[in-house]
Amino acid sequence: ILDNTQALKSNLYYNKNLFANLYDDANGVYQDVLDGKWTIDRLSTYVQEGYSDLNGNGTIDEDDRFGYLTNTYNNIDTITFGMGARLTDRDKDNMPYLTVADAHNVDVYEKTFALVYDTVGARTNTGSDATLVNVQQFVNGRTLFVPGFLYTSENLRDMKDDYGIIPFPKYDESQENYISAVHDIATLMCLPTTCSKIEAVCATLEAMAYYSYYNVTPVYYETALKTKYTRDDISSQIIDILHDASMTDLAYVYSDVFNGDGMIMRTLIAGKNKDYASYYAKREKATNKALDKFITKFIESAE
């Protein structure tokens, strides 16, 4: 058994061949990352410069080469969390409270909207198959960057061009660390109230988790990710950065419970709605009420 959160850490992939053709240095993005200069503004510049009207018809269409391909759901979650967006925090008593309306979240959303909709070279694909379509375009050498997760590398083994693994960019250079959000499909375990062998089941789950942590996860990282699924030694270093930078947010994990606002940024991006602050202001009272109910239920379950 593998704790699938290990494979669900978010990251970007970039086409090293295309980058070398554009900038004469296949490892240039790596240097940005290692120097702490990998920011959303730098990504936006690369995205614009990576675009090419391949069919020469003077129109931006699906036959062109793009700088960035994204979907309108989990790719939005991961890039915004990567820039330091936070929807909840904890008070002095370790109780959660909402930070959805914080100014930094508004700034992050505006940067994301500008990248997705206002940047030549970025293309947004919608629909349930958007991720597969974008990854296939990346494999075919038709985009410079594509968002994904560590498990995405399993689909890149037959890619002819070399690719690099990098974190999502920071908001700006003052952001202390790169951040890798864990995909919201991570597996959670619980016992039904009808379970009659709680101690035995819990002991089994604990043993499985223990042996997975010590025997399976290291092999996944060192053999699969760092050897089979990478094309260079620097990727291994980046994978360690992603491992140490992983996070999630309470409102994101329990988004349905939080009035859906744990995924507020993807909702607004999908609707092409620029007005983050006004949208949330109309929902804030209901979302706070949902949080209060959530806290009460957790306290009751612990008594």
Short mmCIF file of C-alpha atoms in Angstrom, two decimals, residues 53 88 108 247 303:
data_model
loop_
_atom_site.label_atom_id
_atom_site.label_comp_id
_atom_site.label_asym_id
_atom_site.label_seq_id
_atom_site.Cartn_x
_atom_site.Cartn_y
_atom_site.Cartn_z
CA ASP A 53 1.70 30.73 -34.39
CA THR A 88 -8.13 29.38 6.80
CA VAL A 108 -3.16 36.04 -5.87
CA MET A 247 0.58 21.52 2.31
CA GLU A 303 -16.54 14.08 23.48
#
